Coordinates of C-alpha atoms in Angstrom, one line a residue:
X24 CA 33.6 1.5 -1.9
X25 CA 31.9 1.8 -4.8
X26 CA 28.7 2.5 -3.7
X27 CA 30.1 5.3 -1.6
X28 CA 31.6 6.5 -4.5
X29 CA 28.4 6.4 -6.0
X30 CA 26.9 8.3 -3.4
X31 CA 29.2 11.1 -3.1
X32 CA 28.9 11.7 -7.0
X33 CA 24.8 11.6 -6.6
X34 CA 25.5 14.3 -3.8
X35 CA 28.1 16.3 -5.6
X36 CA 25.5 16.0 -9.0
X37 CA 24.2 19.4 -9.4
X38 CA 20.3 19.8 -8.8
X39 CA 18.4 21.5 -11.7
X40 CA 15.8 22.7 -8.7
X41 CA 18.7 23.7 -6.4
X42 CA 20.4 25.4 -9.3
X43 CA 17.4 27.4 -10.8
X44 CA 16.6 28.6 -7.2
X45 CA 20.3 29.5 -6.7
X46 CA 20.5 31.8 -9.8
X47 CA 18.0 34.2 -8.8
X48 CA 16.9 34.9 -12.2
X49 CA 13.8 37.0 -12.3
X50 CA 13.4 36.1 -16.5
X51 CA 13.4 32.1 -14.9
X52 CA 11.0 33.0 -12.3
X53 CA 8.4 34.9 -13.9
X54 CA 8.4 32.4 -16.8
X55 CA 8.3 29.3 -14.5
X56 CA 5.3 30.9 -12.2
X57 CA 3.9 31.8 -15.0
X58 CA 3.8 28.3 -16.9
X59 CA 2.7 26.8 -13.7
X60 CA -0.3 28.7 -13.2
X61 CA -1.5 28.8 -16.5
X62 CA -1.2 24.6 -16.4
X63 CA -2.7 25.0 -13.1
X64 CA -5.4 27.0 -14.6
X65 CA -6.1 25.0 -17.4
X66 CA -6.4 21.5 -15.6
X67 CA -9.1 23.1 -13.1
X68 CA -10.6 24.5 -15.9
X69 CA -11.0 20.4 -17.3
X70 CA -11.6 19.6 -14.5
X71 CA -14.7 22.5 -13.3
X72 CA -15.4 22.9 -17.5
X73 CA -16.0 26.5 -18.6
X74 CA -16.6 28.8 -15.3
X75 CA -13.0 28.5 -14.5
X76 CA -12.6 28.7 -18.0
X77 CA -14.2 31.7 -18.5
X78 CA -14.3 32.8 -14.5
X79 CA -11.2 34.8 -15.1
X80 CA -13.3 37.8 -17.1
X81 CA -15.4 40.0 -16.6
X82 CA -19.2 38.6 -15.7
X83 CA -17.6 35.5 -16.7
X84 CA -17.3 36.3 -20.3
X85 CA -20.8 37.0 -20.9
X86 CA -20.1 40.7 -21.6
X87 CA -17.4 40.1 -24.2
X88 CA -15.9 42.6 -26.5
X89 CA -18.8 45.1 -25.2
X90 CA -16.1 47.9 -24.3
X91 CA -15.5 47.9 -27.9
X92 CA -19.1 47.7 -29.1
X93 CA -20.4 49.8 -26.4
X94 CA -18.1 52.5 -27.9
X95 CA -19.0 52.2 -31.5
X96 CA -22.4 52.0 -30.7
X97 CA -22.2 55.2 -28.5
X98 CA -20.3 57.2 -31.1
X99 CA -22.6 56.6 -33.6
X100 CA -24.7 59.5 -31.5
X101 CA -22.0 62.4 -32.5
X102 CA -22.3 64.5 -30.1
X103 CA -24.7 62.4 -28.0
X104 CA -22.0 60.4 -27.1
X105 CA -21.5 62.8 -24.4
X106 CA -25.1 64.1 -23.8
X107 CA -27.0 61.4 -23.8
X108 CA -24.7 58.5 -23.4
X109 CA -22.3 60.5 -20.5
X110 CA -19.4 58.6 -22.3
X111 CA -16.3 59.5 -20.3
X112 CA -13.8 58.8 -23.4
X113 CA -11.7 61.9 -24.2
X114 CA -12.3 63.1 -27.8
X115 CA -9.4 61.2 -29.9
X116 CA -10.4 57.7 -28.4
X117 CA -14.3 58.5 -29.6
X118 CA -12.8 59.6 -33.2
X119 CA -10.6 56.1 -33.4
X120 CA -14.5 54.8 -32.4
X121 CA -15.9 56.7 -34.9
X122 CA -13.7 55.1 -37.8
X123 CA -14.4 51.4 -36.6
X124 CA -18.2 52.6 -37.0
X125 CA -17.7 52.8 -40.6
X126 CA -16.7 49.2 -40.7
X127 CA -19.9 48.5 -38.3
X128 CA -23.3 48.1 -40.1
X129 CA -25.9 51.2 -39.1
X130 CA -28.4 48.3 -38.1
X131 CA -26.4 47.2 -35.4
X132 CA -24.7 50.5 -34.6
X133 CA -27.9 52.0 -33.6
X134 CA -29.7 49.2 -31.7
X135 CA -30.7 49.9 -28.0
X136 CA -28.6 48.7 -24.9
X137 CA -30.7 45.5 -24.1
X138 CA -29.4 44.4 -27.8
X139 CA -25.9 45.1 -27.7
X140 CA -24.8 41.3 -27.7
X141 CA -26.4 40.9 -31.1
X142 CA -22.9 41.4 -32.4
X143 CA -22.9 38.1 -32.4
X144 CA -25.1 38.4 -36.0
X145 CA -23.1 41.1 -37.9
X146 CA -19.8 39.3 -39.7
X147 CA -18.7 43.0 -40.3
X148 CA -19.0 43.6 -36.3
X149 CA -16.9 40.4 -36.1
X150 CA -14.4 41.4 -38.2
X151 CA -14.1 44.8 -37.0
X152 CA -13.6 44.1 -33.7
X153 CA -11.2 41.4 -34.5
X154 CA -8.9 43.6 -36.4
X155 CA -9.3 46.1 -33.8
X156 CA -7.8 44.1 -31.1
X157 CA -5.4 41.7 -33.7
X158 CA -3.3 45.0 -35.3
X159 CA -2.8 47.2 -31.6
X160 CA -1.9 43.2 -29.6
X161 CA 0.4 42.4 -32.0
X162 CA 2.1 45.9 -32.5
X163 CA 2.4 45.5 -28.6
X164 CA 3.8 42.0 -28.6
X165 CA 6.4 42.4 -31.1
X166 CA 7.3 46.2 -29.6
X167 CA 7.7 44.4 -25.9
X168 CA 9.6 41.6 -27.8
X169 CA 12.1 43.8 -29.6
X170 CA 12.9 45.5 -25.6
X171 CA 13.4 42.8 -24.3
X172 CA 17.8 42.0 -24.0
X173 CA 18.1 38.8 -23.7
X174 CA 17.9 35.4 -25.9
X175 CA 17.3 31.5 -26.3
X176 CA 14.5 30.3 -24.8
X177 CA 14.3 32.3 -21.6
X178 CA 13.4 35.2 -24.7
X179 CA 10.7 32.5 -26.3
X180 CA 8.6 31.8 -23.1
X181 CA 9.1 35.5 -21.9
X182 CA 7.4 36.9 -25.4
X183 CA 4.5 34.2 -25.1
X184 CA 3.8 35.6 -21.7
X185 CA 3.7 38.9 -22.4
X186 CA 0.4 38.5 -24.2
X187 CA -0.6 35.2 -22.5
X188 CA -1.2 36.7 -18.9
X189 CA -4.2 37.3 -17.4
X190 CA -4.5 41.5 -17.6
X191 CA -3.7 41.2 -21.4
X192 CA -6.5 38.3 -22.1
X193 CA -9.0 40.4 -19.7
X194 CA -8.3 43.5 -21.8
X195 CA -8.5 41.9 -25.1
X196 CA -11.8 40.3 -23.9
X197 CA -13.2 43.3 -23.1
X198 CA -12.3 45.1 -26.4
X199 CA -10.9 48.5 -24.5
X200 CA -9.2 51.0 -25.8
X201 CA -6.8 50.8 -22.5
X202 CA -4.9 48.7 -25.2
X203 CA -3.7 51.4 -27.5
X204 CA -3.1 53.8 -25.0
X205 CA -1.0 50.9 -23.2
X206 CA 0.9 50.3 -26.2
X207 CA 1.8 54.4 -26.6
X208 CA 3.0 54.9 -23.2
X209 CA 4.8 51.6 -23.5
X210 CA 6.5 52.9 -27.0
X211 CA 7.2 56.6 -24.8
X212 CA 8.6 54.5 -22.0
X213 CA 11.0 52.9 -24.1
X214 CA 12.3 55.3 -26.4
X215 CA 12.0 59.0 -24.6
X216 CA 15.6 58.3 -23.9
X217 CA 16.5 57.3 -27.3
X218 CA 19.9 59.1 -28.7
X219 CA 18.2 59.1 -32.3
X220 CA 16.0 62.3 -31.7
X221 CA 13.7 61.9 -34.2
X222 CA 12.6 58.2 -32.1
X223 CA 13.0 60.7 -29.0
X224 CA 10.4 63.0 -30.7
X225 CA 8.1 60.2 -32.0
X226 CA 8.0 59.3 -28.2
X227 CA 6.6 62.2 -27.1
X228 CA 4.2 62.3 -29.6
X229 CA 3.1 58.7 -28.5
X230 CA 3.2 60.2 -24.7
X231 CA 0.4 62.7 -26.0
X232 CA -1.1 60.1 -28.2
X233 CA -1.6 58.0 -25.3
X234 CA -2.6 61.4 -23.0
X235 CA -5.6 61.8 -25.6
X236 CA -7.0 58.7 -24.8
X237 CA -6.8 58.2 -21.3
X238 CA -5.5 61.1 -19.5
X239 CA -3.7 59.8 -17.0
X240 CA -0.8 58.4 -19.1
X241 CA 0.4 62.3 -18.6
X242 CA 2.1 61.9 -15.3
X243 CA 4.7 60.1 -17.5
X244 CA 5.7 63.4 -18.5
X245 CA 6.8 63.8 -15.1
X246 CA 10.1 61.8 -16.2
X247 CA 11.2 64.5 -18.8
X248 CA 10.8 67.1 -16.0
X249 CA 12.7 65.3 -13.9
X250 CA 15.8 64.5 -16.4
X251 CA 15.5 68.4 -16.8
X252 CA 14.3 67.8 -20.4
X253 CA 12.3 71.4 -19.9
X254 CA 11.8 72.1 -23.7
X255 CA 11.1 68.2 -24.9
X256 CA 8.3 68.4 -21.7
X257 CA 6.8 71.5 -23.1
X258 CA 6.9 70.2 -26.7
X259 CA 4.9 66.9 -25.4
X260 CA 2.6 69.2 -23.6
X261 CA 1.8 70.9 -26.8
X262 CA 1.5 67.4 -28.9
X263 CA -1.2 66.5 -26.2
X264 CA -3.5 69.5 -25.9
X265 CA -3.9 69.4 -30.0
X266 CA -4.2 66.2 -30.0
X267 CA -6.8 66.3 -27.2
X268 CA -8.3 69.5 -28.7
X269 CA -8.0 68.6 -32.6
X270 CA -10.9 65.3 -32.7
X271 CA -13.2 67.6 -30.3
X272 CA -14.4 68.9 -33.8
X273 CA -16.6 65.9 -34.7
X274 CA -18.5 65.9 -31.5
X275 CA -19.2 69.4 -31.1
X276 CA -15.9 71.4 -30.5
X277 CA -14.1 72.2 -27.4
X278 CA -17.3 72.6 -25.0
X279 CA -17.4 68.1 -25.5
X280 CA -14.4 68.5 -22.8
X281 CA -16.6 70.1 -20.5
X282 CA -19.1 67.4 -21.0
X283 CA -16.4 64.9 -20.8
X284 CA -15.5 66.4 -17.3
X285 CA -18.8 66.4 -16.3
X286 CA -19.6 62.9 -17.1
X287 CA -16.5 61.5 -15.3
X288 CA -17.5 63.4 -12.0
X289 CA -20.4 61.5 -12.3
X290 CA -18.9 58.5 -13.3
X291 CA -16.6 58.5 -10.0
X292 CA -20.0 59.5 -7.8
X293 CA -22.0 56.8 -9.3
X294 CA -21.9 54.6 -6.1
X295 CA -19.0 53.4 -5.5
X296 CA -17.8 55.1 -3.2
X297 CA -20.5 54.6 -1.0
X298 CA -20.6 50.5 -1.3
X299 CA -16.9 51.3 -0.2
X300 CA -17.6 53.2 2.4
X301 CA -20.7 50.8 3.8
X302 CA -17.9 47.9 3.5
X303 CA -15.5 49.9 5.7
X304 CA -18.0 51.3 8.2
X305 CA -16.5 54.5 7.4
X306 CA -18.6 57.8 6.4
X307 CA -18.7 58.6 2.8
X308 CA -17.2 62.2 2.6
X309 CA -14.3 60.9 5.2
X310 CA -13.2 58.2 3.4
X311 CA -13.2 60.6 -0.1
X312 CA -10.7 62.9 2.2
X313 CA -8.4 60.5 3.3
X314 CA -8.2 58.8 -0.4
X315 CA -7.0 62.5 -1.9
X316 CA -4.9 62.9 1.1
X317 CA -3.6 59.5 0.3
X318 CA -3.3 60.2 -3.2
X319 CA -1.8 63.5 -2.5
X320 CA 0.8 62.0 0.0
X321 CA 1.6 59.2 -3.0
X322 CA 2.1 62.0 -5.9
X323 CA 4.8 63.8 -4.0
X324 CA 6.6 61.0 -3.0
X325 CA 6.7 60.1 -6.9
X326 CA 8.0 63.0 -7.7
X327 CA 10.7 62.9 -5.0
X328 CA 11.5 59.4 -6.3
X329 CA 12.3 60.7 -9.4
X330 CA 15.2 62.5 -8.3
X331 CA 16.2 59.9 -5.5
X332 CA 15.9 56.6 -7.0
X333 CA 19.3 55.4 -8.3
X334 CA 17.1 52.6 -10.6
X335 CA 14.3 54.5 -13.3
X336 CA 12.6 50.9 -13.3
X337 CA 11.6 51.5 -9.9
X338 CA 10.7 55.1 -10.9
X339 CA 8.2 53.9 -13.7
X340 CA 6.9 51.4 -11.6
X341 CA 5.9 54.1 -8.8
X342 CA 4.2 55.9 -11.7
X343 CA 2.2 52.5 -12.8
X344 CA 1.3 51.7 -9.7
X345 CA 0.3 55.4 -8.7
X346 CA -2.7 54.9 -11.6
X347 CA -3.9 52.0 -10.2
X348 CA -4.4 54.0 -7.0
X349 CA -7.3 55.8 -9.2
X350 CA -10.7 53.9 -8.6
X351 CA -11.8 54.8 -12.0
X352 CA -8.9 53.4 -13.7
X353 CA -8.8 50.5 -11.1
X354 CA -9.0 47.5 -13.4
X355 CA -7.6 43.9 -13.9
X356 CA -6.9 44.8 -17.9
X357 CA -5.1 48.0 -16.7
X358 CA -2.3 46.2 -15.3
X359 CA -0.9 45.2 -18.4
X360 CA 1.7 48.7 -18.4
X361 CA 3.7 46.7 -15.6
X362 CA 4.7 44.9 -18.4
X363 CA 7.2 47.4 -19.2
X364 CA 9.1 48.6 -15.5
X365 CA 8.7 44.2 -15.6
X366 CA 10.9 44.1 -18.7
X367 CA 13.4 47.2 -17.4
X368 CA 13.5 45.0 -14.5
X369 CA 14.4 41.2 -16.0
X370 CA 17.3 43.4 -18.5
X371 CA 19.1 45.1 -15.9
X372 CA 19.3 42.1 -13.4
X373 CA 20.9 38.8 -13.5
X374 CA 19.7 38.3 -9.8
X375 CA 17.0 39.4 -7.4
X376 CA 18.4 40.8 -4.3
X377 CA 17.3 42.5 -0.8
X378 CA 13.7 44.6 -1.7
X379 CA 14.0 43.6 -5.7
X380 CA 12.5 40.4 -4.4
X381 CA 9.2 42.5 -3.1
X382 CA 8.9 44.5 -6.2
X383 CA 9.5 41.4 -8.1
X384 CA 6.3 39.5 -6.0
X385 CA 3.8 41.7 -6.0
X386 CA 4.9 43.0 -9.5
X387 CA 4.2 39.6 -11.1
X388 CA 0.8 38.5 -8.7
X389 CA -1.6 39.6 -11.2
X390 CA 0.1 38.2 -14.2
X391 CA -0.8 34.9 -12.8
X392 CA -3.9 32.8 -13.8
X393 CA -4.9 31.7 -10.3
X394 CA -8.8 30.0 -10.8
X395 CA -11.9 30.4 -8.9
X396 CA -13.4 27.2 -7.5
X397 CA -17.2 27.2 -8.9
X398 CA -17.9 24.4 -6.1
X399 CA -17.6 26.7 -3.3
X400 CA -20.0 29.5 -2.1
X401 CA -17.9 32.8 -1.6
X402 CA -15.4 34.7 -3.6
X403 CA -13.4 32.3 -4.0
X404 CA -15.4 30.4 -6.6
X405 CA -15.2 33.7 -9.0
X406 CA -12.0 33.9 -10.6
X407 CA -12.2 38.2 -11.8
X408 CA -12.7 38.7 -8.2
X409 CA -9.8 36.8 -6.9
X410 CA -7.7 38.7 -9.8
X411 CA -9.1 42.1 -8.2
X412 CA -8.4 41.2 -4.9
X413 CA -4.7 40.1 -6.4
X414 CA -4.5 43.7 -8.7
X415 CA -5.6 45.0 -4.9
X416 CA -3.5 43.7 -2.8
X417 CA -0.1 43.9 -5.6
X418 CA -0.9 47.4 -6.0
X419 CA -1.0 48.5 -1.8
X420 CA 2.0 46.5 -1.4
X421 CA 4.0 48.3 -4.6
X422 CA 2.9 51.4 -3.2
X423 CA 4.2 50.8 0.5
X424 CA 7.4 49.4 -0.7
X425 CA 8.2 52.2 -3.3
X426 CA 7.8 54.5 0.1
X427 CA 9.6 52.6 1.9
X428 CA 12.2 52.5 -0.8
X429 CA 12.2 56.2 -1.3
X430 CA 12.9 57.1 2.2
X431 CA 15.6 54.6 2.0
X432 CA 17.1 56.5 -0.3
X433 CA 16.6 60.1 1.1
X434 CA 18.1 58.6 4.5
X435 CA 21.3 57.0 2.6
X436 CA 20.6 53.4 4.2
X437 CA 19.6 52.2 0.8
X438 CA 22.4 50.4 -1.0
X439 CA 22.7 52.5 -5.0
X440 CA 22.0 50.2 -7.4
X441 CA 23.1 50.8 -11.3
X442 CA 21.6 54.1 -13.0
X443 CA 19.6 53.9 -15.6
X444 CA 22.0 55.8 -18.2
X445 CA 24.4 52.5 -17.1
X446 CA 22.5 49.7 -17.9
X447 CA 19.3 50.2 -19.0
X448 CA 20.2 52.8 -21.7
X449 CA 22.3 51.0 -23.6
X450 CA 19.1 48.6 -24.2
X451 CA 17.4 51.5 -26.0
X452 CA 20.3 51.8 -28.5

């Protein structure tokens, strides 16, 4: 009898596997996959020494900080920096450049390309760079941090992720400015629907901010639009075209934008697109037409979302995922944005549910540190390359299911989840 009763309590004793699985949490589960991986990726890495170690970046680390130094180094050309170095930066990301130069000594700042990596020699460099990427990471960490709704240690290990992840450690490795224009849309995502409208203003100057470094950050504004926030839209427009024109002064006025243009055309014909189209069998100029068609087809079903979807998580993460359709902004260190429809996501959902559970896979894939095995002989043994073909595969499969969302939504078979003014607003407060 007593062993029975032994028995039946064992089986009636709650599971702490059982349990965790049962409560759906996506906080728990991005957390837990991301704990594992990284203590996946550090035993390999004891095991294999430093490739795995450093397989995860770029050239396996032997390029590091150079997006940073290739920068100062380029600036320190004034206008050159767009005639002879074809640098594709807009103007305002060249002037931030340009005031990390004057912590840069001129010996270093004007040495050729094949010496670039003597940064190494300059403490100043050092220091430069390190303050560079310490003030924007942190300002990032603790913004993310202060979003994020709930507490304990689910809040703890969440925080420690959001800068221990693989796209945040690839882009502080490679020193980009990708980083600050990250953090603006991030601070323009969370607070454009602010009630305080001084915050709601500072966000569109942060949208515009971020615009004037990257560009592409400006299909955000897309969101006021769509909440029928004509005036604020307009406003933000204005913030970004001074803010795009204003820095043109140090490298030669408003003609540099032409230059700018000029060099990203380039930039975008400079052969990738035909190793692409070799890989794929495909001609060249066919496959260029069926990407804009593609990217056409993916703009105005963004735009549609907007009005349709019920959830503006889903919304921002069409947008994030709609850059990452862009070859030239097509990087592992680009992905760190998700980090924000991510944190939308964990606050306004206790559970994962029906097509959350999609979002929520492919969402998290390229957070994960998943190594590269040095002993083998194809791509597998490189770790960046099995974090591109993750950022690849995450960012196809985002894009199918926001689609597939959408016209779940136009059709009426999608179920309505909570609006954004009900739950996620409220955060913002």
């Amino acid at each position: 009898m007593q062993k029975e009763k032994a028995a039946e309590q064992k089986k009636d004793r709650p599971s702490p596997i059982k349990d965790f699985f049962k409560r759906k949490n996506p906080v728990e589960f991005f957390v837990a996959f991301m704990a594992v991986s990284l203590v996946i990726y550090l035993i390999a890495s004891l095991i294999w020494g430093g490739k795995v170690l450093c397989g995860i970046f770029f050239a396996d680390g032997t390029d590091l900080f150079m997006d940073f130094f290739n920068s100062v180094r380029d600036v320190s050309q004034g206008t050159g920096v767009y005639t002879d170095r074809e640098v594709i930066y807009p103007p305002m990301a060249n002037l931030i450049f340009l005031l990390c130069l004057r912590l840069v000594p001129e010996e270093y700042a004007t040495t050729s390309f094949d010496q670039r990596h003597d940064w190494v020699n300059y403490p100043s460099a050092i220091i430069a760079c390190l303050l560079f990427l310490l003030i924007f990471a942190l300002l990032f960490f603790f913004l993310c941090g202060n979003r994020v709704r709930f507490s304990g240690k689910k809040k703890t290990l969440f925080c420690f992720f959001i800068l221990v992840n693989v796209p945040m450690l690839s882009l502080l490795e490679r020193g980009n400015i990708v980083l600050l224009s990250t953090l603006a849309s991030a601070v323009f995502l969370f607070f454009y629907q602010s009630e305080n409208k001084v915050v709601r203003e500072l966000s569109l100057v942060a949208l515009a901010f971020s615009f004037s470094l990257k560009l592409y950050p400006a299909a955000f504004g897309w969101l006021l639009i769509a909440d029928k926030r004509y005036k604020e839209a307009l406003r933000c427009a204005l913030y970004g075209i001074l803010l795009l024109l204003l820095p043109s002064f140090f490298f030669g006025g408003p003609k540099c934008l032409v230059w700018m243009l000029e060099n990203v055309a380039d930039f975008s014909d400079s052969g990738a697109w035909t190793s692409i189209a070799k890989t794929l069998h495909l001609p060249e100029q066919l496959l260029k037409i069926l990407f804009m068609t593609l990217i056409a087809f993916v703009v105005i079903m963004f735009v549609v979302a907007s009005y349709i979807q019920k959830e503006h998580w889903k919304v921002i993460l069409f947008a994030c995922t709609l850059f990452m359709c862009v070859p030239s902004i097509h990087a592992t260190y680009a992905w760190g944005i998700f980090l924000v429809p991510l944190i939308y996501l964990c606050n306004g959902k206790q559970q994962l549910k029906g097509i959350d559970w999609a979002y929520f896979a492919f969402l998290i894939l390229p957070f994960l540190f998943i190594p590269g095995n040095p002993d083998l002989n194809h791509f597998l043994r490189d770790g960046a390359a099995i974090s591109d073909i993750c950022i690849l595969v995450s960012t196809v499969a985002l894009g199918i299911i926001c689609l597939v969302d959408t016209f779940r939504a136009i059709s009426g078979r999608g179920k309505s989840g909570e609006t954004f003014s009900e739950s996620e607003l409220s955060a913002q407060k």
